[in-house]
Amino acid sequence: MRSKSKQEARTAVLSVEGLSSTYGDREILRDISFSVKEGEIFVIMGSSGSGKTTLLKHLIGLSTSNQGSVTLLGNRLLTLAKNELYKLRKRIGVAFQGGALINSMNIIDNVELPLHQHTKLDNATIRIMSRIKLKMVSLIDAEHLMPPQLSGGMLKRAGLARAVIMDPELLFFDEPSAGLDPVTSAAIDELIISLRDALKMTVVVVTHELESALKIADRIMILADGQIVALGTIDEIRQLTDPRVQSLLHRRPPDSCRDDENYLDHLTRKE
């Protein structure tokens, strides 16, 4: 019997089965099923309105649905009491798109906040731990600055430092490259990979940035109209012929992925 590959043998730290979600009469997600393996960087992609943000809310327990299930670190979210969900969230980190820092607190106080709220560590230990994380994201010299004094890339890194301050088993990162220049975006990509390796955690990244996804992902899932249209390694994704996948890979509207001659004929045809 064929032995399992390392990827196949890894434990699933996140599993989604048959998840559907509606907003009023509108169906946002439709029969979503996938799993994320321990230690991988799993990228969720899709254009605006594809359902990425709604899915992320379900994955971290901010939204629930009776249609399907989300199992996070061995816990089915829909069955958890509030105190159990609270404990579970201590084991994950979430880096929000805009950093979500508190503007009235300086950077190191923002980073320390989860430790003050969720642990009984003394202040000196908390300060040391926070400086270690700020060093990891190259912000140790900016610890005294206030959020409005930071650039977009610095805000992302500060938010990331706070998200990993409690050494989460699983990190969610929402749009890490949004609004950043190419050089800063590349630096964030490298940081995601290095933190995954250094902290031995699993990372789920939600993004619409193709270049970033191709650089960091072990596997990519592509959403379109609330459905999964592709799921696999980078090489597997590139081989797919689905026009929705090709339009994302080539950064073109779906119509432009048609055969050029047929498309020209379609545009010039007289009714």
JSON list of C-alpha atoms in Angstrom, two decimals, residues 25 43 45 55 59 67 75 79 102 134 141 159 162 164 166-167 174 190 195 197 216 231 233 242 246:
[
{"chain": "A", "resi": 25, "resn": "ASP", "atom": "CA", "xyz": [-32.70, 36.27, 0.21]},
{"chain": "A", "resi": 43, "resn": "VAL", "atom": "CA", "xyz": [-4.63, 31.03, 0.68]},
{"chain": "A", "resi": 45, "resn": "MET", "atom": "CA", "xyz": [-8.63, 34.00, -3.16]},
{"chain": "A", "resi": 55, "resn": "LEU", "atom": "CA", "xyz": [-16.20, 32.90, 4.86]},
{"chain": "A", "resi": 59, "resn": "LEU", "atom": "CA", "xyz": [-13.99, 30.48, 10.18]},
{"chain": "A", "resi": 67, "resn": "GLN", "atom": "CA", "xyz": [-26.17, 24.83, 7.04]},
{"chain": "A", "resi": 75, "resn": "ASN", "atom": "CA", "xyz": [-13.90, 21.99, 18.03]},
{"chain": "A", "resi": 79, "resn": "THR", "atom": "CA", "xyz": [-21.79, 23.46, 19.32]},
{"chain": "A", "resi": 102, "resn": "ILE", "atom": "CA", "xyz": [-6.19, 51.34, 19.10]},
{"chain": "A", "resi": 134, "resn": "LEU", "atom": "CA", "xyz": [8.17, 43.50, 17.55]},
{"chain": "A", "resi": 141, "resn": "ASP", "atom": "CA", "xyz": [12.56, 50.85, 17.04]},
{"chain": "A", "resi": 159, "resn": "GLY", "atom": "CA", "xyz": [-1.20, 44.19, 13.73]},
{"chain": "A", "resi": 162, "resn": "ARG", "atom": "CA", "xyz": [-0.28, 41.58, 18.14]},
{"chain": "A", "resi": 164, "resn": "VAL", "atom": "CA", "xyz": [0.95, 36.32, 17.17]},
{"chain": "A", "resi": 166, "resn": "MET", "atom": "CA", "xyz": [0.22, 34.56, 22.29]},
{"chain": "A", "resi": 167, "resn": "ASP", "atom": "CA", "xyz": [1.92, 32.12, 19.89]},
{"chain": "A", "resi": 174, "resn": "ASP", "atom": "CA", "xyz": [-7.03, 39.29, 6.07]},
{"chain": "A", "resi": 190, "resn": "GLU", "atom": "CA", "xyz": [8.45, 37.08, 3.42]},
{"chain": "A", "resi": 195, "resn": "LEU", "atom": "CA", "xyz": [6.73, 33.64, 11.10]},
{"chain": "A", "resi": 197, "resn": "ASP", "atom": "CA", "xyz": [8.42, 28.66, 10.17]},
{"chain": "A", "resi": 216, "resn": "ILE", "atom": "CA", "xyz": [3.43, 32.19, -0.09]},
{"chain": "A", "resi": 231, "resn": "LEU", "atom": "CA", "xyz": [-8.60, 24.11, -4.84]},
{"chain": "A", "resi": 233, "resn": "THR", "atom": "CA", "xyz": [-1.37, 23.50, -5.24]},
{"chain": "A", "resi": 242, "resn": "ASP", "atom": "CA", "xyz": [-12.12, 27.34, -15.87]},
{"chain": "A", "resi": 246, "resn": "GLN", "atom": "CA", "xyz": [-8.01, 32.01, -15.71]}
]
